[in-house]
Tab-separated table of C-alpha atoms and ligand atoms in Angstrom:
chain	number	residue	atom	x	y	z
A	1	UNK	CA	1.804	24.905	-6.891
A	2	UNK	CA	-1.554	23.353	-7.117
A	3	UNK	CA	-1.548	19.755	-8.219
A	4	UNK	CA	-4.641	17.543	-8.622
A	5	UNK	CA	-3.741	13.964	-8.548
A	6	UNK	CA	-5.600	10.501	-9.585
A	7	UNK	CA	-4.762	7.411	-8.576
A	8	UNK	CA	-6.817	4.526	-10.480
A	9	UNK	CA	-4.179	1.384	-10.502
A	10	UNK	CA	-6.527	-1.229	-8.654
A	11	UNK	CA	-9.635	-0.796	-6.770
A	12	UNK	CA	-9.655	2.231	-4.624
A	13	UNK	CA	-10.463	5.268	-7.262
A	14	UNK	CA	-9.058	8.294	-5.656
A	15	UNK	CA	-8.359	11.956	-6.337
A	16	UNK	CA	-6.345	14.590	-4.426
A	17	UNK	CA	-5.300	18.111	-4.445
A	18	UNK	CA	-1.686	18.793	-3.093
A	19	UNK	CA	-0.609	22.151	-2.661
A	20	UNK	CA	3.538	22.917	-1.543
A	21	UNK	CA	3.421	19.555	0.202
A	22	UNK	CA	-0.116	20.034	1.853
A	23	UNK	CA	-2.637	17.655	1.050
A	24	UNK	CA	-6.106	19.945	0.687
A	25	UNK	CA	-8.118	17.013	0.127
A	26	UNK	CA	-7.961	13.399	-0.935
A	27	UNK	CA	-11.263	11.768	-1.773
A	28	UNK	CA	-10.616	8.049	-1.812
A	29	UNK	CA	-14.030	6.077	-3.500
A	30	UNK	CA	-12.870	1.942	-2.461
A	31	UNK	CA	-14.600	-0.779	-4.620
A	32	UNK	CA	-13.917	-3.376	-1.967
A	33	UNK	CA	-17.788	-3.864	-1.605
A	34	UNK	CA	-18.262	-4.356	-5.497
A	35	UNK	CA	-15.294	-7.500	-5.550
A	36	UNK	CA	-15.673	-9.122	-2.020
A	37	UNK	CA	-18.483	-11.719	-3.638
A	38	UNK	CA	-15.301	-12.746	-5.958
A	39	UNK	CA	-12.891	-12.735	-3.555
A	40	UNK	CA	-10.667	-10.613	-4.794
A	41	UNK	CA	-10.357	-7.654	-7.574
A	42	UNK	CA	-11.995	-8.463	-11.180
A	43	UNK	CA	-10.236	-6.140	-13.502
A	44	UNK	CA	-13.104	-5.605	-15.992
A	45	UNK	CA	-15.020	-4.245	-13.274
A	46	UNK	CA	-12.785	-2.470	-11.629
A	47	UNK	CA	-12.292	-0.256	-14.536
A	48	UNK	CA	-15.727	0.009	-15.200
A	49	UNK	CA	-16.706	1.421	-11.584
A	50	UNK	CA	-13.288	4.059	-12.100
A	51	UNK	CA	-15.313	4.996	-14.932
A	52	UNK	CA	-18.253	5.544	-13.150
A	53	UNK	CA	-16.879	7.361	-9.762
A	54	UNK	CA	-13.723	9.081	-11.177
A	55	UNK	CA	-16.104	13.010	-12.274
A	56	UNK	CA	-17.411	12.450	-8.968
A	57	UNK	CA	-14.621	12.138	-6.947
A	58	UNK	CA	-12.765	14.761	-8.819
A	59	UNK	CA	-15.445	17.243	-8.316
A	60	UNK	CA	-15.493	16.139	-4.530
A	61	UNK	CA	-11.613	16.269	-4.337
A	62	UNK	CA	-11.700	20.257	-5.793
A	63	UNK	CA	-14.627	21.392	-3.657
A	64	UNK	CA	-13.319	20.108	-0.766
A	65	UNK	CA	-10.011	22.420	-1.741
A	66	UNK	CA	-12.190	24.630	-2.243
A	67	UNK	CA	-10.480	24.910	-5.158
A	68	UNK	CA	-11.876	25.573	-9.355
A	69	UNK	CA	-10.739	24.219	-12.184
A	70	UNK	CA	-8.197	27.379	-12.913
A	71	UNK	CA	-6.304	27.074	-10.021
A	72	UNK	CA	-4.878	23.849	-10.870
A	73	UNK	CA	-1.250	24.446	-12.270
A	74	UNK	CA	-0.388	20.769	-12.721
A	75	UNK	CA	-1.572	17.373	-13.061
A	76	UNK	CA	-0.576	14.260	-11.875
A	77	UNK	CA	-1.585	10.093	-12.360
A	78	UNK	CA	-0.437	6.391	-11.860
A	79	UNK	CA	1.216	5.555	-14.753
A	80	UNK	CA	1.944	2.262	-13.126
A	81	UNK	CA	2.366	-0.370	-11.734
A	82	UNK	CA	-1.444	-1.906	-11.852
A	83	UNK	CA	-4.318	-3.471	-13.234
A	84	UNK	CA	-3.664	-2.208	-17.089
A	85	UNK	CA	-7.792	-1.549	-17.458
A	86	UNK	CA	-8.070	0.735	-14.627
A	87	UNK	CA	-4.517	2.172	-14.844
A	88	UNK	CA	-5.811	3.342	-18.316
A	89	UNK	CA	-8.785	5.081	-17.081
A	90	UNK	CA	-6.887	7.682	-14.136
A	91	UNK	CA	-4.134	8.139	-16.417
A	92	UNK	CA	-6.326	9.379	-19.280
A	93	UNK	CA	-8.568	11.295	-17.499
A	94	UNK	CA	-5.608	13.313	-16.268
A	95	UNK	CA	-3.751	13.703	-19.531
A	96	UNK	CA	-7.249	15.345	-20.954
A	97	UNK	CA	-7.219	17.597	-17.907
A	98	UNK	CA	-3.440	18.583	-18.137
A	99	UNK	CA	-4.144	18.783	-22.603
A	100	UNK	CA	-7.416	20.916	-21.686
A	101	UNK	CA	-5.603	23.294	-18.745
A	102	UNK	CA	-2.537	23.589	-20.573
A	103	UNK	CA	-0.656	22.440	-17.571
A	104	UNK	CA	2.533	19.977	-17.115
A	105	UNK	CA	1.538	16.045	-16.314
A	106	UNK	CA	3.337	13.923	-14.039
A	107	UNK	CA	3.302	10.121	-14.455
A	108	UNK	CA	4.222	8.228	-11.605
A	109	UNK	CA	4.991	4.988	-9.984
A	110	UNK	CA	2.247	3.445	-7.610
A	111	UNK	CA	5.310	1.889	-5.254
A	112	UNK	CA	7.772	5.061	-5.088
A	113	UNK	CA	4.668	7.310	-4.476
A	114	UNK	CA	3.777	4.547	-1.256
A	115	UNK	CA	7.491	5.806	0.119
A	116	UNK	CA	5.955	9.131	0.258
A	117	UNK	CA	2.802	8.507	2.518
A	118	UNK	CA	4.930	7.989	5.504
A	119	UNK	CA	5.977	11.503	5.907
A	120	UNK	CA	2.517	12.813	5.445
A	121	UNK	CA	1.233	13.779	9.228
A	122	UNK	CA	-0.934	16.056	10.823
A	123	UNK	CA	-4.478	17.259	9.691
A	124	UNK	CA	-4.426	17.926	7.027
A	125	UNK	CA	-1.707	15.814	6.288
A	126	UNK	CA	1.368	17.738	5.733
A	127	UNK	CA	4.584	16.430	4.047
A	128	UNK	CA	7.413	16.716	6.409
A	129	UNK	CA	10.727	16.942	3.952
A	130	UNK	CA	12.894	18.958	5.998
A	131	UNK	CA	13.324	15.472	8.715
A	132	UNK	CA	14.163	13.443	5.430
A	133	UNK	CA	16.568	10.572	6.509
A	134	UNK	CA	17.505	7.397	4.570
A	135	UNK	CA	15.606	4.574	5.478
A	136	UNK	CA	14.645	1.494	5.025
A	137	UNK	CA	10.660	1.201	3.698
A	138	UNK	CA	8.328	-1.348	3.702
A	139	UNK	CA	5.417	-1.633	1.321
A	140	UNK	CA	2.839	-3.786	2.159
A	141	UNK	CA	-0.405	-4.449	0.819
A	142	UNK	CA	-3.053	-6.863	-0.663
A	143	UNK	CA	-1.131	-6.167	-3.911
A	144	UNK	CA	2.587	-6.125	-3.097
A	145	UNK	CA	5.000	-7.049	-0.622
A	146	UNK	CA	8.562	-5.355	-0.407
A	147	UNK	CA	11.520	-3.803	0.884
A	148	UNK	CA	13.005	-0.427	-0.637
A	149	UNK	CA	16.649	1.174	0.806
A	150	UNK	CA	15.393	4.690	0.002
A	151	UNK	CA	18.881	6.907	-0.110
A	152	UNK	CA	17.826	10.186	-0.676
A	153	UNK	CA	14.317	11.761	-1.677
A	154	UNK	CA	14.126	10.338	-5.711
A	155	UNK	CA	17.181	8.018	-5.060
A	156	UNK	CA	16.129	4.194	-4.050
A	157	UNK	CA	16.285	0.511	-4.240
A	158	UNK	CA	14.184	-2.467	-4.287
A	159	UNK	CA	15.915	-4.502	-1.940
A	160	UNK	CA	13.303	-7.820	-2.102
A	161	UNK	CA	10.062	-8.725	-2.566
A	162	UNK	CA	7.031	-11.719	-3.074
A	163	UNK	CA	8.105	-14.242	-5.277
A	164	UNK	CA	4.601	-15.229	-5.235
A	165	UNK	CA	1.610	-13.680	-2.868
A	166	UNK	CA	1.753	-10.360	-0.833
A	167	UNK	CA	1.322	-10.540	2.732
A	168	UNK	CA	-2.297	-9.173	2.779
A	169	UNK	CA	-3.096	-11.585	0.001
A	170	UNK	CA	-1.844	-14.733	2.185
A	171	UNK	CA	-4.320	-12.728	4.974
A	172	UNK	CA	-7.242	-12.315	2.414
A	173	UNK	CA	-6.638	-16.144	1.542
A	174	UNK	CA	-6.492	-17.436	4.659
A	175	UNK	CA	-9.852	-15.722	5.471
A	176	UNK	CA	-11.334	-17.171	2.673
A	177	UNK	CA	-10.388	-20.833	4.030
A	178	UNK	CA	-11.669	-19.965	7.703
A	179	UNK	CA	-15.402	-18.323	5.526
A	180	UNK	CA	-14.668	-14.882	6.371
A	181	UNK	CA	-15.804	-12.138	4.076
A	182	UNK	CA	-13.111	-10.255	1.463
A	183	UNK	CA	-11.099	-8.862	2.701
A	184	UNK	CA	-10.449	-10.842	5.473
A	185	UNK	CA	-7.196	-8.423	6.915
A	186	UNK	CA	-9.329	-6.365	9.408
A	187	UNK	CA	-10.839	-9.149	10.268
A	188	UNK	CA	-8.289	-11.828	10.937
A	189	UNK	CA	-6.603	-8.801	13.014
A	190	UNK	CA	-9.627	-8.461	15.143
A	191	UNK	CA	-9.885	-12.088	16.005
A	192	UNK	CA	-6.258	-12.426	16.681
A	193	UNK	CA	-6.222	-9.741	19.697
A	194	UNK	CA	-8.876	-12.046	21.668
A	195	UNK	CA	-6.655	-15.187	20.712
A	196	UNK	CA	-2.969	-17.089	21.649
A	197	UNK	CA	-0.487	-16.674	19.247
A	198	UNK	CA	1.280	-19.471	20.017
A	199	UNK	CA	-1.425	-22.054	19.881
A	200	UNK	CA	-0.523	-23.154	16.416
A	201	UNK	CA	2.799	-22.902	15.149
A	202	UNK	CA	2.717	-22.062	11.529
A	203	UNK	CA	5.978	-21.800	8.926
A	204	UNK	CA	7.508	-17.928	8.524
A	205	UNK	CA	8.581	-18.413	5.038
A	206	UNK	CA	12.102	-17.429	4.087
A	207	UNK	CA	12.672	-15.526	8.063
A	208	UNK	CA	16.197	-17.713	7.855
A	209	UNK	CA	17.003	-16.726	4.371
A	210	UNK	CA	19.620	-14.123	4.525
A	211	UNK	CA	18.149	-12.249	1.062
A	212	UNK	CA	15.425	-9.428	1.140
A	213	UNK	CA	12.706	-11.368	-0.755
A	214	UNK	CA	9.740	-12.709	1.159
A	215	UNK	CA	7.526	-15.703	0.252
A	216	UNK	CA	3.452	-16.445	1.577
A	217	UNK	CA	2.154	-18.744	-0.459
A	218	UNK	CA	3.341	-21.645	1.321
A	219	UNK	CA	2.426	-21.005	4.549
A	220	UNK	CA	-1.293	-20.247	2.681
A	221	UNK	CA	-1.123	-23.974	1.948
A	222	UNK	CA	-0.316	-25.025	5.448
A	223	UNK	CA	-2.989	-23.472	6.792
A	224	UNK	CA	-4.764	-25.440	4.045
A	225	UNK	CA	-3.695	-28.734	5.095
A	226	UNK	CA	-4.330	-27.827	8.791
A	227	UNK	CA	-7.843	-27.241	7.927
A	228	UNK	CA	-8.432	-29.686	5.692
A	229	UNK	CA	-7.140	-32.393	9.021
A	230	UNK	CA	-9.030	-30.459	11.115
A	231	UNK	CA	-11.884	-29.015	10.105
A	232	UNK	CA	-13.924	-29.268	13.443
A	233	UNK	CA	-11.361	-26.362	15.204
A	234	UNK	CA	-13.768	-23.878	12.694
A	235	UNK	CA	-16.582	-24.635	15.122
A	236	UNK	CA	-15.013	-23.162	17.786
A	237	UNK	CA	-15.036	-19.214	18.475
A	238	UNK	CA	-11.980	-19.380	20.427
A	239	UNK	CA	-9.957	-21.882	18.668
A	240	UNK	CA	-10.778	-19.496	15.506
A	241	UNK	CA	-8.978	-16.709	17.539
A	242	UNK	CA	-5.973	-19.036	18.007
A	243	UNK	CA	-5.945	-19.832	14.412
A	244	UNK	CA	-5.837	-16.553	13.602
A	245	UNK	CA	-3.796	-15.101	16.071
A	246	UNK	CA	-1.190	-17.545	15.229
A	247	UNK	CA	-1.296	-17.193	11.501
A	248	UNK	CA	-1.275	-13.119	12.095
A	249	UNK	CA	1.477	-13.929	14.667
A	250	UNK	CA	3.913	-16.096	11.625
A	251	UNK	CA	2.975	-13.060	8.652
A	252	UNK	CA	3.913	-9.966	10.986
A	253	UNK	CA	7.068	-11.839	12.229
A	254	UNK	CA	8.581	-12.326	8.614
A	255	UNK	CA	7.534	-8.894	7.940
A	256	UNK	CA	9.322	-6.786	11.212
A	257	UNK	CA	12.313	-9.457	11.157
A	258	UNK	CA	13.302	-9.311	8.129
A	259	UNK	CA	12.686	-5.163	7.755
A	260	UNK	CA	14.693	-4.502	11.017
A	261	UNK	CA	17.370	-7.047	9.649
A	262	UNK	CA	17.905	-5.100	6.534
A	263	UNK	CA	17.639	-1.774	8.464
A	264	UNK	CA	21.070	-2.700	10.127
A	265	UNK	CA	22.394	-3.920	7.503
A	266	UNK	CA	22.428	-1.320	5.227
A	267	UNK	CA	23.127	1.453	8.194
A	268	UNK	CA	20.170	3.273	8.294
A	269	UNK	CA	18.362	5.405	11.235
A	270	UNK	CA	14.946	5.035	10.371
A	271	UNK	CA	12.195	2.332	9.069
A	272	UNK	CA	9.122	2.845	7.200
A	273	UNK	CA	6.079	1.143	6.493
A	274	UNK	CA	2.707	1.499	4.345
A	275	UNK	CA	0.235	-0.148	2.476
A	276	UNK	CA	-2.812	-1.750	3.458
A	277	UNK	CA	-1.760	-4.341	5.840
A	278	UNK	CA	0.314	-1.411	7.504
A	279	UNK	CA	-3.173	-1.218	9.356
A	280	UNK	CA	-2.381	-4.260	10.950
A	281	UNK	CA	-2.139	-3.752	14.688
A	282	UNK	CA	0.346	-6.286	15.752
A	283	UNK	CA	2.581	-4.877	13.093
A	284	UNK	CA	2.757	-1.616	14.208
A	285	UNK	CA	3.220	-2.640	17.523
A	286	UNK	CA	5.744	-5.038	16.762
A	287	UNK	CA	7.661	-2.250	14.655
A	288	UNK	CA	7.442	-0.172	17.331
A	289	UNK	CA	8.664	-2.429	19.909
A	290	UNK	CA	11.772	-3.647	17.940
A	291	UNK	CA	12.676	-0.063	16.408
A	292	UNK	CA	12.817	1.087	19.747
A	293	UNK	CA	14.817	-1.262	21.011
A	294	UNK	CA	17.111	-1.074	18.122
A	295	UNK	CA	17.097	2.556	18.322
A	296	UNK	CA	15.447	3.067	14.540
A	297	UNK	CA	13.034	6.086	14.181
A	298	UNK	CA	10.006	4.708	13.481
A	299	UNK	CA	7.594	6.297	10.480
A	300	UNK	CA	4.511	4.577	10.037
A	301	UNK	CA	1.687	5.857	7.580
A	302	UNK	CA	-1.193	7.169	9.014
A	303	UNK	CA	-3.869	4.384	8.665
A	304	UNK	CA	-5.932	6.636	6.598
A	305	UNK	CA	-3.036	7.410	3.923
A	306	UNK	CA	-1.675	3.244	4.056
A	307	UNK	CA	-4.082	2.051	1.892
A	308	UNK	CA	-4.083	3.189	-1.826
A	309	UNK	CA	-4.677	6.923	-2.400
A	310	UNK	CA	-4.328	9.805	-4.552
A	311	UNK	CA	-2.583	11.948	-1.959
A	312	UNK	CA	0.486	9.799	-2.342
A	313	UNK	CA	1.073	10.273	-6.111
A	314	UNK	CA	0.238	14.180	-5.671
A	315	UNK	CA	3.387	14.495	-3.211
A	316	UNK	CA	5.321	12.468	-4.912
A	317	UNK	CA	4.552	14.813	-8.557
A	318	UNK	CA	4.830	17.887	-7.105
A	319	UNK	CA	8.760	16.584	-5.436
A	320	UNK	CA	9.564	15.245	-9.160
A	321	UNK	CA	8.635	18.767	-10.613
A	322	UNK	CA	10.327	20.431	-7.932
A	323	UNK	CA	13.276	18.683	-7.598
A	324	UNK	CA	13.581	17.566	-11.140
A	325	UNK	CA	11.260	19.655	-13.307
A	326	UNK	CA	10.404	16.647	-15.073
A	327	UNK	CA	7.318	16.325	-16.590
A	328	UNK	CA	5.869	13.246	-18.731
A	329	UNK	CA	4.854	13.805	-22.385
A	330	UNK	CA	0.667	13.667	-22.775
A	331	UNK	CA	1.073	10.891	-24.935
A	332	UNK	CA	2.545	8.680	-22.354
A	333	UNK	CA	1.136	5.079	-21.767
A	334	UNK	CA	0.197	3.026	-19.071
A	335	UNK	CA	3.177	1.253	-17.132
A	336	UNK	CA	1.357	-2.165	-15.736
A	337	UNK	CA	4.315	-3.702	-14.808
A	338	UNK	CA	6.572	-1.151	-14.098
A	339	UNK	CA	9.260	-2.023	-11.382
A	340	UNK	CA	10.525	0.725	-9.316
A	341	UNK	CA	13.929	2.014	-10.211
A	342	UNK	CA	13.388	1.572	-13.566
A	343	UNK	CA	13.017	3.942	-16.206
A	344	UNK	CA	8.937	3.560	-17.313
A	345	UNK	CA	10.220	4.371	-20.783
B	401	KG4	O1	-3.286	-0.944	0.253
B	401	KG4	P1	-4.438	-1.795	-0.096
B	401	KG4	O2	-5.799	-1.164	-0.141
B	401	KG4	O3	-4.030	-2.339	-1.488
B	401	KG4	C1	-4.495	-3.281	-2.242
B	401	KG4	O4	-5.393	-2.968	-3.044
B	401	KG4	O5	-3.921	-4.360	-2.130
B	401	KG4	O6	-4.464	-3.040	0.917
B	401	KG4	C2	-5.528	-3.933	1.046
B	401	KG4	C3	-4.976	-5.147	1.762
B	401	KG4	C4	-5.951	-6.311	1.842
B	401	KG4	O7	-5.258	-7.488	1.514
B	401	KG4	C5	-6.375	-6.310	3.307
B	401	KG4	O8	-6.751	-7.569	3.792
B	401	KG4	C6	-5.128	-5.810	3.982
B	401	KG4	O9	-4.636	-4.806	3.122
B	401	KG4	N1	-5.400	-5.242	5.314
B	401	KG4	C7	-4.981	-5.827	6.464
B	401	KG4	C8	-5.472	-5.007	7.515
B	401	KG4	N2	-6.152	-3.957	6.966
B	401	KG4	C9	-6.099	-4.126	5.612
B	401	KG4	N3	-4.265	-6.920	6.673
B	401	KG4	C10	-3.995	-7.255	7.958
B	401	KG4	N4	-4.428	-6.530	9.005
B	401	KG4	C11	-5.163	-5.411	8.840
B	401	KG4	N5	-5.582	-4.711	9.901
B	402	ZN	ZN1	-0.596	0.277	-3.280
């Protein structure tokens, strides 16, 4: 089965063709150049560049899989969750294609479709099914923050997650206090390899808490204060490593401790982890470090596949139709707050 896929829900716009698990190409256009002089995503706009880059990037996405319009025997978007302007744009755009084709359309979720990047390796990325175990996953990104017990393929959980700002927003945040451009992730993570972690001890919100939620706004507003008493450290190159090496250190330890904890908890063999901040390089080594020490397989997505894509919700749509045969009616709206587990109607 040939499935194109779009994937519109914040500020990447992104189109992929899957085929039997295979991703044949995933053209991912990101925006993050457009909404850095806000400091973060401005909805209106957002929608307005899908607009603008989502017949390109389709047209990209089928010549690179080499691939024409009659080939395609499904169709697949983001129903939700997202921004509700640019969630409207993919998901229309795919329910004229699949009305137009005559094909089946798949709506998905944005979060179960992340559990899916994980097991996409290789070049091209291939979806690796058959090693299926339970695991524990971890979603991470400048949008969301939180733990899923995934049981079987289609069969999961949401164990926690932010009761206020994700992790990479508390990164992108922090940047913003220390003048760094949007978003301030990569950057932070660069700066933190040349500097001491434990030069500043900052809070890690919720770590004693024995529940699955996590928390990052507070230790945003520590940082604040810190600054605010000090704002001469900002002068200095290497005391700005320190800084961020130790606030990089206090976010990736609430992140791996509280995964691994729920890991043995709930008796699984394996972790996994995407999303943006999955690019983080102290996290992965961290999850590495720990997992293999706990004796967890560890599946990390590739850092090309962690950030928002349409690759993801193509894999996941072609397993729903596979293993369910369920298709969404053409009519169907835009989830923007859709929680996973739940039923989107
Ligand atoms: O998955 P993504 O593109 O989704 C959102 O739209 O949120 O993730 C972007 C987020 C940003 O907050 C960015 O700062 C963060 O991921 N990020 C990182 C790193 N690379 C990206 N955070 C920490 N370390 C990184 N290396
Ligand atoms: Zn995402």
């Amino acid at each position: 089965m040939a499935l194109l896929a779009f994937e519109t829900s914040c500020d990447e716009t992104s189109v992929a063709l899957v085929h039997q698990g295979c991703v044949e190409s995933n053209v991912v256009s990101s925006q993050v150049r457009l909404h850095a002089e806000y400091g973060g995503v401005v909805p209106e706009l957002a929608a307005r560049e899908h607009l603008r880059q989502l017949l390109p990037v389709a047209r990209e996405a089928l010549h690179q899989a080499n691939r024409g319009t009659e080939e395609i025997d499904a169709v697949s978007a983001t129903q939700g969750p997202g921004l509700p302007s640019a969630l409207l744009v993919g998901l229309k755009a795919a329910q004229a294609v699949a009305f137009v084709l005559r094909r089946p359309f798949v709506g998905v979720n944005h979060h179960e479709a992340h559990l899916y990047s994980p097991w996409l390796q290789g070049s091209p990325p291939h979806a690796r099914f058959e090693e299926f175990v339970p695991n524990v996953s971890l979603i991470v990104s400048g949008g969301h923050t939180m733990l899923v017990h995934v049981r079987s393929e289609l069969n999961h959980a949401v164990l926690g997650s932010t009761l206020d700002d994700a992790a990479g927003e508390c990164f992108d945040k922090i940047g913003k206090l220390m003048g760094l451009v949007y978003p301030a992730g990569p950057e932070i993570d660069r700066l933190a390899d040349l500097g001491n972690s434990t030069a500043f001890r900052f809070p890690r919100p919720m770590l004693n808490e024995t529940n699955d939620d996590f928390s990052f706004s507070g230790l945003k507003t520590s940082v604040r204060y810190f600054l605010r008493d000090h704002p001469e450290l900002l002068d200095q190159q290497l005391v700005r490593c320190d800084l961020c090496a130790s606030v990089r250190a206090a976010i990736i330890d609430v992140l791996v401790q509280k995964t691994i904890r729920a890991a043995k908890r709930l008796g699984v063999r394996c972790v996994t982890a995407s999303g943006g901040v999955t690019c983080n390089r102290l996290l992965r080594r961290e999850l590495a470090t720990v997992c293999s020490r706990e004796n967890l397989e560890l599946r990390l997505a590739e850092p090309s596949l962690c950030t928002d894509n349409a690759a993801m919700i193509g894999i996941l749509a072609e397993r729903k139709l596979l293993l369910s045969g369920a298709d969404s009616a053409l009519d169907a709206e835009i989830k923007p707050n859709w929680i996973l587990g739940c039923s989107p109607a």
